[in-house]
């Protein structure tokens, strides 16, 4: 039976950073976004409020800014290598993230079968943000179920990779999980734990389970 590998983006594929922070750095707004990151991590705001505030911060955002953020981000090494191997094995890989879809979807070109993020207006913004398109931790499980249906697998065939509370629900829904540079709360829920900058090493932990 094929397996579906589900990767978080912020703090997982991106080492020590998030897509919003990398985008905001291009606009000179890193400090403002870091404050919002802290607020959401401490539970003082939720994903819709966070998204609304970064959307307002990014009023001058252009496609060139997004491209520079993506290309200059601190990616884990070995992402494309791991995804090529997953494909060669007849398995599937997908990215499911709370970050903006216009950033997340760029990972399709690196070999992901699917990439889902919170729905933001097209860049540059000419439309308001629709809060119903903003993902949550619970939404990650819903998307995983849709991907299972699309690829003809079940939750029992899934492996999840994540680093924080936004991955907690997904880790609880699938049988195998890898905490990647994760906080202690998520590590306690994970099948495996990895600390470092090589995604291939994290993937090898799962390969040992068969």
JSON list of C-alpha atoms in Angstrom, two decimals:
[
{"chain": "A", "resi": 1, "resn": "UNK", "atom": "CA", "xyz": [0.00, 0.00, 0.00]},
{"chain": "A", "resi": 2, "resn": "UNK", "atom": "CA", "xyz": [1.27, 3.48, -0.89]},
{"chain": "A", "resi": 3, "resn": "UNK", "atom": "CA", "xyz": [1.99, 5.96, 1.89]},
{"chain": "A", "resi": 4, "resn": "UNK", "atom": "CA", "xyz": [1.12, 9.64, 2.07]},
{"chain": "A", "resi": 5, "resn": "UNK", "atom": "CA", "xyz": [3.78, 11.86, 3.66]},
{"chain": "A", "resi": 6, "resn": "UNK", "atom": "CA", "xyz": [2.31, 15.09, 5.04]},
{"chain": "A", "resi": 7, "resn": "UNK", "atom": "CA", "xyz": [4.77, 17.92, 5.67]},
{"chain": "A", "resi": 8, "resn": "UNK", "atom": "CA", "xyz": [4.25, 21.07, 7.69]},
{"chain": "A", "resi": 9, "resn": "UNK", "atom": "CA", "xyz": [6.05, 24.16, 6.35]},
{"chain": "A", "resi": 10, "resn": "UNK", "atom": "CA", "xyz": [6.82, 26.68, 9.10]},
{"chain": "A", "resi": 11, "resn": "UNK", "atom": "CA", "xyz": [9.53, 25.43, 11.43]},
{"chain": "A", "resi": 12, "resn": "UNK", "atom": "CA", "xyz": [9.59, 22.07, 9.62]},
{"chain": "A", "resi": 13, "resn": "UNK", "atom": "CA", "xyz": [10.60, 22.48, 5.99]},
{"chain": "A", "resi": 14, "resn": "UNK", "atom": "CA", "xyz": [11.67, 26.01, 6.93]},
{"chain": "A", "resi": 15, "resn": "UNK", "atom": "CA", "xyz": [14.35, 25.80, 9.59]},
{"chain": "A", "resi": 16, "resn": "UNK", "atom": "CA", "xyz": [13.80, 28.22, 12.47]},
{"chain": "A", "resi": 17, "resn": "UNK", "atom": "CA", "xyz": [11.52, 30.49, 10.49]},
{"chain": "A", "resi": 18, "resn": "UNK", "atom": "CA", "xyz": [8.10, 30.85, 8.92]},
{"chain": "A", "resi": 19, "resn": "UNK", "atom": "CA", "xyz": [6.83, 31.93, 5.53]},
{"chain": "A", "resi": 20, "resn": "UNK", "atom": "CA", "xyz": [5.25, 35.12, 6.96]},
{"chain": "A", "resi": 21, "resn": "UNK", "atom": "CA", "xyz": [8.52, 36.09, 8.63]},
{"chain": "A", "resi": 22, "resn": "UNK", "atom": "CA", "xyz": [10.45, 35.56, 5.40]},
{"chain": "A", "resi": 23, "resn": "UNK", "atom": "CA", "xyz": [7.89, 37.57, 3.44]},
{"chain": "A", "resi": 24, "resn": "UNK", "atom": "CA", "xyz": [7.87, 40.37, 6.01]},
{"chain": "A", "resi": 25, "resn": "UNK", "atom": "CA", "xyz": [11.66, 40.52, 5.99]},
{"chain": "A", "resi": 26, "resn": "UNK", "atom": "CA", "xyz": [11.45, 41.61, 2.34]},
{"chain": "A", "resi": 27, "resn": "UNK", "atom": "CA", "xyz": [9.25, 44.53, 3.41]},
{"chain": "A", "resi": 28, "resn": "UNK", "atom": "CA", "xyz": [11.24, 45.54, 6.48]},
{"chain": "A", "resi": 29, "resn": "UNK", "atom": "CA", "xyz": [8.40, 44.33, 8.73]},
{"chain": "A", "resi": 30, "resn": "UNK", "atom": "CA", "xyz": [10.04, 41.36, 10.41]},
{"chain": "A", "resi": 31, "resn": "UNK", "atom": "CA", "xyz": [9.69, 42.76, 13.96]},
{"chain": "A", "resi": 32, "resn": "UNK", "atom": "CA", "xyz": [5.96, 43.40, 13.54]},
{"chain": "A", "resi": 33, "resn": "UNK", "atom": "CA", "xyz": [5.38, 39.89, 12.22]},
{"chain": "A", "resi": 34, "resn": "UNK", "atom": "CA", "xyz": [7.53, 38.32, 14.93]},
{"chain": "A", "resi": 35, "resn": "UNK", "atom": "CA", "xyz": [5.25, 39.95, 17.51]},
{"chain": "A", "resi": 36, "resn": "UNK", "atom": "CA", "xyz": [2.24, 38.40, 15.77]},
{"chain": "A", "resi": 37, "resn": "UNK", "atom": "CA", "xyz": [3.98, 35.01, 15.71]},
{"chain": "A", "resi": 38, "resn": "UNK", "atom": "CA", "xyz": [4.46, 35.23, 19.46]},
{"chain": "A", "resi": 39, "resn": "UNK", "atom": "CA", "xyz": [0.84, 36.23, 19.98]},
{"chain": "A", "resi": 40, "resn": "UNK", "atom": "CA", "xyz": [-0.51, 33.26, 18.05]},
{"chain": "A", "resi": 41, "resn": "UNK", "atom": "CA", "xyz": [1.93, 30.82, 19.67]},
{"chain": "A", "resi": 42, "resn": "UNK", "atom": "CA", "xyz": [0.80, 32.02, 23.10]},
{"chain": "A", "resi": 43, "resn": "UNK", "atom": "CA", "xyz": [-2.86, 31.68, 22.16]},
{"chain": "A", "resi": 44, "resn": "UNK", "atom": "CA", "xyz": [-3.63, 35.40, 22.42]},
{"chain": "A", "resi": 45, "resn": "UNK", "atom": "CA", "xyz": [-4.90, 35.46, 18.83]},
{"chain": "A", "resi": 46, "resn": "UNK", "atom": "CA", "xyz": [-6.11, 32.73, 16.49]},
{"chain": "A", "resi": 47, "resn": "UNK", "atom": "CA", "xyz": [-5.28, 31.98, 12.84]},
{"chain": "A", "resi": 48, "resn": "UNK", "atom": "CA", "xyz": [-7.99, 34.29, 11.38]},
{"chain": "A", "resi": 49, "resn": "UNK", "atom": "CA", "xyz": [-6.81, 37.28, 13.45]},
{"chain": "A", "resi": 50, "resn": "UNK", "atom": "CA", "xyz": [-3.18, 36.54, 12.63]},
{"chain": "A", "resi": 51, "resn": "UNK", "atom": "CA", "xyz": [-3.95, 36.31, 8.91]},
{"chain": "A", "resi": 52, "resn": "UNK", "atom": "CA", "xyz": [-5.94, 39.54, 8.93]},
{"chain": "A", "resi": 53, "resn": "UNK", "atom": "CA", "xyz": [-3.08, 41.42, 10.57]},
{"chain": "A", "resi": 54, "resn": "UNK", "atom": "CA", "xyz": [-0.34, 40.12, 8.28]},
{"chain": "A", "resi": 55, "resn": "UNK", "atom": "CA", "xyz": [-2.58, 40.82, 5.28]},
{"chain": "A", "resi": 56, "resn": "UNK", "atom": "CA", "xyz": [-2.83, 44.43, 6.43]},
{"chain": "A", "resi": 57, "resn": "UNK", "atom": "CA", "xyz": [0.94, 44.60, 6.97]},
{"chain": "A", "resi": 58, "resn": "UNK", "atom": "CA", "xyz": [1.55, 43.36, 3.43]},
{"chain": "A", "resi": 59, "resn": "UNK", "atom": "CA", "xyz": [-0.33, 46.14, 1.65]},
{"chain": "A", "resi": 60, "resn": "UNK", "atom": "CA", "xyz": [2.72, 46.83, -0.55]},
{"chain": "A", "resi": 61, "resn": "UNK", "atom": "CA", "xyz": [3.60, 43.19, -1.23]},
{"chain": "A", "resi": 62, "resn": "UNK", "atom": "CA", "xyz": [4.58, 42.25, -4.78]},
{"chain": "A", "resi": 63, "resn": "UNK", "atom": "CA", "xyz": [5.29, 38.97, -6.54]},
{"chain": "A", "resi": 64, "resn": "UNK", "atom": "CA", "xyz": [8.97, 39.97, -6.58]},
{"chain": "A", "resi": 65, "resn": "UNK", "atom": "CA", "xyz": [8.93, 40.17, -2.77]},
{"chain": "A", "resi": 66, "resn": "UNK", "atom": "CA", "xyz": [7.38, 36.69, -2.54]},
{"chain": "A", "resi": 67, "resn": "UNK", "atom": "CA", "xyz": [9.93, 35.25, -4.97]},
{"chain": "A", "resi": 68, "resn": "UNK", "atom": "CA", "xyz": [12.82, 36.76, -3.02]},
{"chain": "A", "resi": 69, "resn": "UNK", "atom": "CA", "xyz": [11.37, 35.44, 0.25]},
{"chain": "A", "resi": 70, "resn": "UNK", "atom": "CA", "xyz": [10.99, 31.94, -1.16]},
{"chain": "A", "resi": 71, "resn": "UNK", "atom": "CA", "xyz": [14.42, 31.82, -2.74]},
{"chain": "A", "resi": 72, "resn": "UNK", "atom": "CA", "xyz": [16.19, 33.28, 0.30]},
{"chain": "A", "resi": 73, "resn": "UNK", "atom": "CA", "xyz": [14.39, 31.26, 2.98]},
{"chain": "A", "resi": 74, "resn": "UNK", "atom": "CA", "xyz": [16.33, 28.93, 5.33]},
{"chain": "A", "resi": 75, "resn": "UNK", "atom": "CA", "xyz": [15.08, 25.66, 3.85]},
{"chain": "A", "resi": 76, "resn": "UNK", "atom": "CA", "xyz": [16.00, 22.28, 5.26]},
{"chain": "A", "resi": 77, "resn": "UNK", "atom": "CA", "xyz": [18.47, 20.49, 3.03]},
{"chain": "A", "resi": 78, "resn": "UNK", "atom": "CA", "xyz": [17.38, 17.46, 1.03]},
{"chain": "A", "resi": 79, "resn": "UNK", "atom": "CA", "xyz": [13.75, 18.41, 0.42]},
{"chain": "A", "resi": 80, "resn": "UNK", "atom": "CA", "xyz": [13.75, 17.72, -3.32]},
{"chain": "A", "resi": 81, "resn": "UNK", "atom": "CA", "xyz": [15.87, 14.60, -2.83]},
{"chain": "A", "resi": 82, "resn": "UNK", "atom": "CA", "xyz": [13.41, 13.17, -0.28]},
{"chain": "A", "resi": 83, "resn": "UNK", "atom": "CA", "xyz": [10.41, 13.95, -2.44]},
{"chain": "A", "resi": 84, "resn": "UNK", "atom": "CA", "xyz": [12.02, 12.32, -5.48]},
{"chain": "A", "resi": 85, "resn": "UNK", "atom": "CA", "xyz": [12.60, 9.16, -3.44]},
{"chain": "A", "resi": 86, "resn": "UNK", "atom": "CA", "xyz": [9.03, 9.22, -2.17]},
{"chain": "A", "resi": 87, "resn": "UNK", "atom": "CA", "xyz": [7.80, 9.41, -5.76]},
{"chain": "A", "resi": 88, "resn": "UNK", "atom": "CA", "xyz": [10.16, 6.61, -6.87]},
{"chain": "A", "resi": 89, "resn": "UNK", "atom": "CA", "xyz": [8.73, 4.40, -4.12]},
{"chain": "A", "resi": 90, "resn": "UNK", "atom": "CA", "xyz": [5.21, 4.95, -5.45]},
{"chain": "A", "resi": 91, "resn": "UNK", "atom": "CA", "xyz": [4.28, 7.05, -2.42]},
{"chain": "A", "resi": 92, "resn": "UNK", "atom": "CA", "xyz": [2.85, 10.56, -2.19]},
{"chain": "A", "resi": 93, "resn": "UNK", "atom": "CA", "xyz": [4.06, 13.76, -0.55]},
{"chain": "A", "resi": 94, "resn": "UNK", "atom": "CA", "xyz": [2.06, 16.86, 0.29]},
{"chain": "A", "resi": 95, "resn": "UNK", "atom": "CA", "xyz": [2.56, 20.11, 2.19]},
{"chain": "A", "resi": 96, "resn": "UNK", "atom": "CA", "xyz": [-0.22, 21.31, 4.50]},
{"chain": "A", "resi": 97, "resn": "UNK", "atom": "CA", "xyz": [0.43, 24.66, 6.16]},
{"chain": "A", "resi": 98, "resn": "UNK", "atom": "CA", "xyz": [-1.37, 27.55, 7.81]},
{"chain": "A", "resi": 99, "resn": "UNK", "atom": "CA", "xyz": [0.87, 29.93, 5.83]},
{"chain": "A", "resi": 100, "resn": "UNK", "atom": "CA", "xyz": [-0.37, 31.73, 2.70]},
{"chain": "A", "resi": 101, "resn": "UNK", "atom": "CA", "xyz": [-1.19, 29.51, -0.24]},
{"chain": "A", "resi": 102, "resn": "UNK", "atom": "CA", "xyz": [0.66, 31.82, -2.64]},
{"chain": "A", "resi": 103, "resn": "UNK", "atom": "CA", "xyz": [3.89, 30.82, -0.87]},
{"chain": "A", "resi": 104, "resn": "UNK", "atom": "CA", "xyz": [3.09, 27.20, -0.04]},
{"chain": "A", "resi": 105, "resn": "UNK", "atom": "CA", "xyz": [2.02, 26.30, -3.58]},
{"chain": "A", "resi": 106, "resn": "UNK", "atom": "CA", "xyz": [5.47, 27.13, -4.92]},
{"chain": "A", "resi": 107, "resn": "UNK", "atom": "CA", "xyz": [6.61, 23.82, -3.45]},
{"chain": "A", "resi": 108, "resn": "UNK", "atom": "CA", "xyz": [4.77, 21.97, -6.20]},
{"chain": "A", "resi": 109, "resn": "UNK", "atom": "CA", "xyz": [7.71, 22.82, -8.44]},
{"chain": "A", "resi": 110, "resn": "UNK", "atom": "CA", "xyz": [10.03, 21.02, -5.97]},
{"chain": "A", "resi": 111, "resn": "UNK", "atom": "CA", "xyz": [8.13, 17.75, -6.34]},
{"chain": "A", "resi": 112, "resn": "UNK", "atom": "CA", "xyz": [5.22, 17.82, -3.89]},
{"chain": "A", "resi": 113, "resn": "UNK", "atom": "CA", "xyz": [2.11, 16.10, -5.22]},
{"chain": "A", "resi": 114, "resn": "UNK", "atom": "CA", "xyz": [-0.04, 18.72, -3.47]},
{"chain": "A", "resi": 115, "resn": "UNK", "atom": "CA", "xyz": [0.45, 21.88, -1.43]},
{"chain": "A", "resi": 116, "resn": "UNK", "atom": "CA", "xyz": [-2.29, 23.48, 0.65]},
{"chain": "A", "resi": 117, "resn": "UNK", "atom": "CA", "xyz": [-2.12, 26.75, 2.58]},
{"chain": "A", "resi": 118, "resn": "UNK", "atom": "CA", "xyz": [-4.44, 29.44, 3.87]},
{"chain": "A", "resi": 119, "resn": "UNK", "atom": "CA", "xyz": [-6.20, 31.16, 0.98]},
{"chain": "A", "resi": 120, "resn": "UNK", "atom": "CA", "xyz": [-5.03, 34.74, 0.57]},
{"chain": "A", "resi": 121, "resn": "UNK", "atom": "CA", "xyz": [-5.94, 37.11, -2.29]},
{"chain": "A", "resi": 122, "resn": "UNK", "atom": "CA", "xyz": [-3.61, 37.11, -5.27]},
{"chain": "A", "resi": 123, "resn": "UNK", "atom": "CA", "xyz": [-0.49, 39.26, -4.94]},
{"chain": "A", "resi": 124, "resn": "UNK", "atom": "CA", "xyz": [-0.46, 42.26, -5.16]},
{"chain": "A", "resi": 125, "resn": "UNK", "atom": "CA", "xyz": [-3.57, 42.44, -2.99]},
{"chain": "A", "resi": 126, "resn": "UNK", "atom": "CA", "xyz": [-6.57, 43.99, -4.69]},
{"chain": "A", "resi": 127, "resn": "UNK", "atom": "CA", "xyz": [-9.22, 42.09, -2.71]},
{"chain": "A", "resi": 128, "resn": "UNK", "atom": "CA", "xyz": [-10.00, 41.73, 0.99]},
{"chain": "A", "resi": 129, "resn": "UNK", "atom": "CA", "xyz": [-9.00, 38.65, 2.95]},
{"chain": "A", "resi": 130, "resn": "UNK", "atom": "CA", "xyz": [-11.72, 36.02, 3.31]},
{"chain": "A", "resi": 131, "resn": "UNK", "atom": "CA", "xyz": [-11.38, 34.59, 6.84]},
{"chain": "A", "resi": 132, "resn": "UNK", "atom": "CA", "xyz": [-13.16, 31.38, 5.83]},
{"chain": "A", "resi": 133, "resn": "UNK", "atom": "CA", "xyz": [-10.11, 30.44, 3.77]},
{"chain": "A", "resi": 134, "resn": "UNK", "atom": "CA", "xyz": [-7.70, 30.57, 6.71]},
{"chain": "A", "resi": 135, "resn": "UNK", "atom": "CA", "xyz": [-6.63, 27.14, 7.93]},
{"chain": "A", "resi": 136, "resn": "UNK", "atom": "CA", "xyz": [-6.40, 25.86, 11.49]},
{"chain": "A", "resi": 137, "resn": "UNK", "atom": "CA", "xyz": [-4.84, 22.85, 13.17]},
{"chain": "A", "resi": 138, "resn": "UNK", "atom": "CA", "xyz": [-8.13, 20.97, 12.76]},
{"chain": "A", "resi": 139, "resn": "UNK", "atom": "CA", "xyz": [-8.27, 21.92, 9.08]},
{"chain": "A", "resi": 140, "resn": "UNK", "atom": "CA", "xyz": [-4.97, 20.11, 8.53]},
{"chain": "A", "resi": 141, "resn": "UNK", "atom": "CA", "xyz": [-6.72, 16.84, 9.41]},
{"chain": "A", "resi": 142, "resn": "UNK", "atom": "CA", "xyz": [-9.60, 17.65, 7.08]},
{"chain": "A", "resi": 143, "resn": "UNK", "atom": "CA", "xyz": [-7.20, 18.34, 4.23]},
{"chain": "A", "resi": 144, "resn": "UNK", "atom": "CA", "xyz": [-5.31, 15.14, 5.00]},
{"chain": "A", "resi": 145, "resn": "UNK", "atom": "CA", "xyz": [-8.58, 13.22, 4.67]},
{"chain": "A", "resi": 146, "resn": "UNK", "atom": "CA", "xyz": [-9.26, 14.85, 1.29]},
{"chain": "A", "resi": 147, "resn": "UNK", "atom": "CA", "xyz": [-5.76, 13.97, 0.13]},
{"chain": "A", "resi": 148, "resn": "UNK", "atom": "CA", "xyz": [-6.23, 10.38, 1.28]},
{"chain": "A", "resi": 149, "resn": "UNK", "atom": "CA", "xyz": [-9.35, 10.17, -0.85]},
{"chain": "A", "resi": 150, "resn": "UNK", "atom": "CA", "xyz": [-7.57, 11.75, -3.82]},
{"chain": "A", "resi": 151, "resn": "UNK", "atom": "CA", "xyz": [-4.60, 9.37, -3.65]},
{"chain": "A", "resi": 152, "resn": "UNK", "atom": "CA", "xyz": [-6.52, 6.24, -2.68]},
{"chain": "A", "resi": 153, "resn": "UNK", "atom": "CA", "xyz": [-4.97, 5.74, 0.75]},
{"chain": "A", "resi": 154, "resn": "UNK", "atom": "CA", "xyz": [-6.24, 5.89, 4.33]},
{"chain": "A", "resi": 155, "resn": "UNK", "atom": "CA", "xyz": [-5.15, 7.65, 7.49]},
{"chain": "A", "resi": 156, "resn": "UNK", "atom": "CA", "xyz": [-3.43, 4.39, 8.44]},
{"chain": "A", "resi": 157, "resn": "UNK", "atom": "CA", "xyz": [-1.08, 4.93, 5.48]},
{"chain": "A", "resi": 158, "resn": "UNK", "atom": "CA", "xyz": [-0.06, 8.48, 6.46]},
{"chain": "A", "resi": 159, "resn": "UNK", "atom": "CA", "xyz": [3.12, 9.89, 7.97]},
{"chain": "A", "resi": 160, "resn": "UNK", "atom": "CA", "xyz": [3.07, 13.43, 9.39]},
{"chain": "A", "resi": 161, "resn": "UNK", "atom": "CA", "xyz": [6.05, 15.75, 9.87]},
{"chain": "A", "resi": 162, "resn": "UNK", "atom": "CA", "xyz": [5.70, 18.86, 12.05]},
{"chain": "A", "resi": 163, "resn": "UNK", "atom": "CA", "xyz": [7.15, 21.04, 14.77]},
{"chain": "A", "resi": 164, "resn": "UNK", "atom": "CA", "xyz": [4.47, 22.78, 16.84]},
{"chain": "A", "resi": 165, "resn": "UNK", "atom": "CA", "xyz": [0.95, 22.95, 18.21]},
{"chain": "A", "resi": 166, "resn": "UNK", "atom": "CA", "xyz": [-0.57, 23.46, 14.78]},
{"chain": "A", "resi": 167, "resn": "UNK", "atom": "CA", "xyz": [0.47, 19.85, 14.01]},
{"chain": "A", "resi": 168, "resn": "UNK", "atom": "CA", "xyz": [-0.93, 18.32, 17.20]},
{"chain": "A", "resi": 169, "resn": "UNK", "atom": "CA", "xyz": [-4.29, 17.32, 15.71]},
{"chain": "A", "resi": 170, "resn": "UNK", "atom": "CA", "xyz": [-2.66, 15.74, 12.67]},
{"chain": "A", "resi": 171, "resn": "UNK", "atom": "CA", "xyz": [-0.18, 13.81, 14.81]},
{"chain": "A", "resi": 172, "resn": "UNK", "atom": "CA", "xyz": [-3.13, 12.44, 16.75]},
{"chain": "A", "resi": 173, "resn": "UNK", "atom": "CA", "xyz": [-4.91, 11.36, 13.58]},
{"chain": "A", "resi": 174, "resn": "UNK", "atom": "CA", "xyz": [-2.18, 9.34, 11.86]},
{"chain": "A", "resi": 175, "resn": "UNK", "atom": "CA", "xyz": [-0.17, 6.33, 13.10]},
{"chain": "A", "resi": 176, "resn": "UNK", "atom": "CA", "xyz": [3.35, 7.57, 12.32]},
{"chain": "A", "resi": 177, "resn": "UNK", "atom": "CA", "xyz": [4.72, 11.05, 12.99]},
{"chain": "A", "resi": 178, "resn": "UNK", "atom": "CA", "xyz": [8.09, 12.78, 13.01]},
{"chain": "A", "resi": 179, "resn": "UNK", "atom": "CA", "xyz": [8.71, 15.80, 15.25]},
{"chain": "A", "resi": 180, "resn": "UNK", "atom": "CA", "xyz": [11.20, 17.96, 13.33]},
{"chain": "A", "resi": 181, "resn": "UNK", "atom": "CA", "xyz": [13.02, 20.53, 15.46]},
{"chain": "A", "resi": 182, "resn": "UNK", "atom": "CA", "xyz": [9.85, 20.46, 17.52]},
{"chain": "A", "resi": 183, "resn": "UNK", "atom": "CA", "xyz": [8.80, 21.88, 20.86]},
{"chain": "A", "resi": 184, "resn": "UNK", "atom": "CA", "xyz": [8.61, 19.47, 23.79]},
{"chain": "A", "resi": 185, "resn": "UNK", "atom": "CA", "xyz": [4.81, 19.20, 23.68]},
{"chain": "A", "resi": 186, "resn": "UNK", "atom": "CA", "xyz": [4.81, 17.86, 20.13]},
{"chain": "A", "resi": 187, "resn": "UNK", "atom": "CA", "xyz": [7.84, 15.63, 20.73]},
{"chain": "A", "resi": 188, "resn": "UNK", "atom": "CA", "xyz": [5.89, 13.82, 23.43]},
{"chain": "A", "resi": 189, "resn": "UNK", "atom": "CA", "xyz": [3.22, 12.91, 20.85]},
{"chain": "A", "resi": 190, "resn": "UNK", "atom": "CA", "xyz": [5.53, 11.88, 18.03]},
{"chain": "A", "resi": 191, "resn": "UNK", "atom": "CA", "xyz": [6.64, 8.42, 16.92]},
{"chain": "A", "resi": 192, "resn": "UNK", "atom": "CA", "xyz": [10.08, 9.81, 16.09]},
{"chain": "A", "resi": 193, "resn": "UNK", "atom": "CA", "xyz": [11.99, 13.02, 16.80]},
{"chain": "A", "resi": 194, "resn": "UNK", "atom": "CA", "xyz": [14.70, 14.70, 14.73]},
{"chain": "A", "resi": 195, "resn": "UNK", "atom": "CA", "xyz": [16.83, 17.77, 15.43]},
{"chain": "A", "resi": 196, "resn": "UNK", "atom": "CA", "xyz": [18.93, 19.18, 12.61]},
{"chain": "A", "resi": 197, "resn": "UNK", "atom": "CA", "xyz": [18.76, 20.66, 9.11]},
{"chain": "A", "resi": 198, "resn": "UNK", "atom": "CA", "xyz": [18.64, 17.55, 6.90]},
{"chain": "A", "resi": 199, "resn": "UNK", "atom": "CA", "xyz": [15.18, 16.39, 5.88]},
{"chain": "A", "resi": 200, "resn": "UNK", "atom": "CA", "xyz": [16.67, 13.22, 4.49]},
{"chain": "A", "resi": 201, "resn": "UNK", "atom": "CA", "xyz": [17.77, 12.21, 8.00]},
{"chain": "A", "resi": 202, "resn": "UNK", "atom": "CA", "xyz": [14.27, 12.83, 9.35]},
{"chain": "A", "resi": 203, "resn": "UNK", "atom": "CA", "xyz": [12.79, 10.77, 6.50]},
{"chain": "A", "resi": 204, "resn": "UNK", "atom": "CA", "xyz": [15.20, 7.88, 7.25]},
{"chain": "A", "resi": 205, "resn": "UNK", "atom": "CA", "xyz": [13.65, 7.56, 10.71]},
{"chain": "A", "resi": 206, "resn": "UNK", "atom": "CA", "xyz": [10.38, 6.65, 9.04]},
{"chain": "A", "resi": 207, "resn": "UNK", "atom": "CA", "xyz": [12.04, 4.30, 6.54]},
{"chain": "A", "resi": 208, "resn": "UNK", "atom": "CA", "xyz": [13.25, 2.15, 9.42]},
{"chain": "A", "resi": 209, "resn": "UNK", "atom": "CA", "xyz": [9.65, 1.44, 10.40]},
{"chain": "A", "resi": 210, "resn": "UNK", "atom": "CA", "xyz": [9.02, -0.22, 7.05]}
]
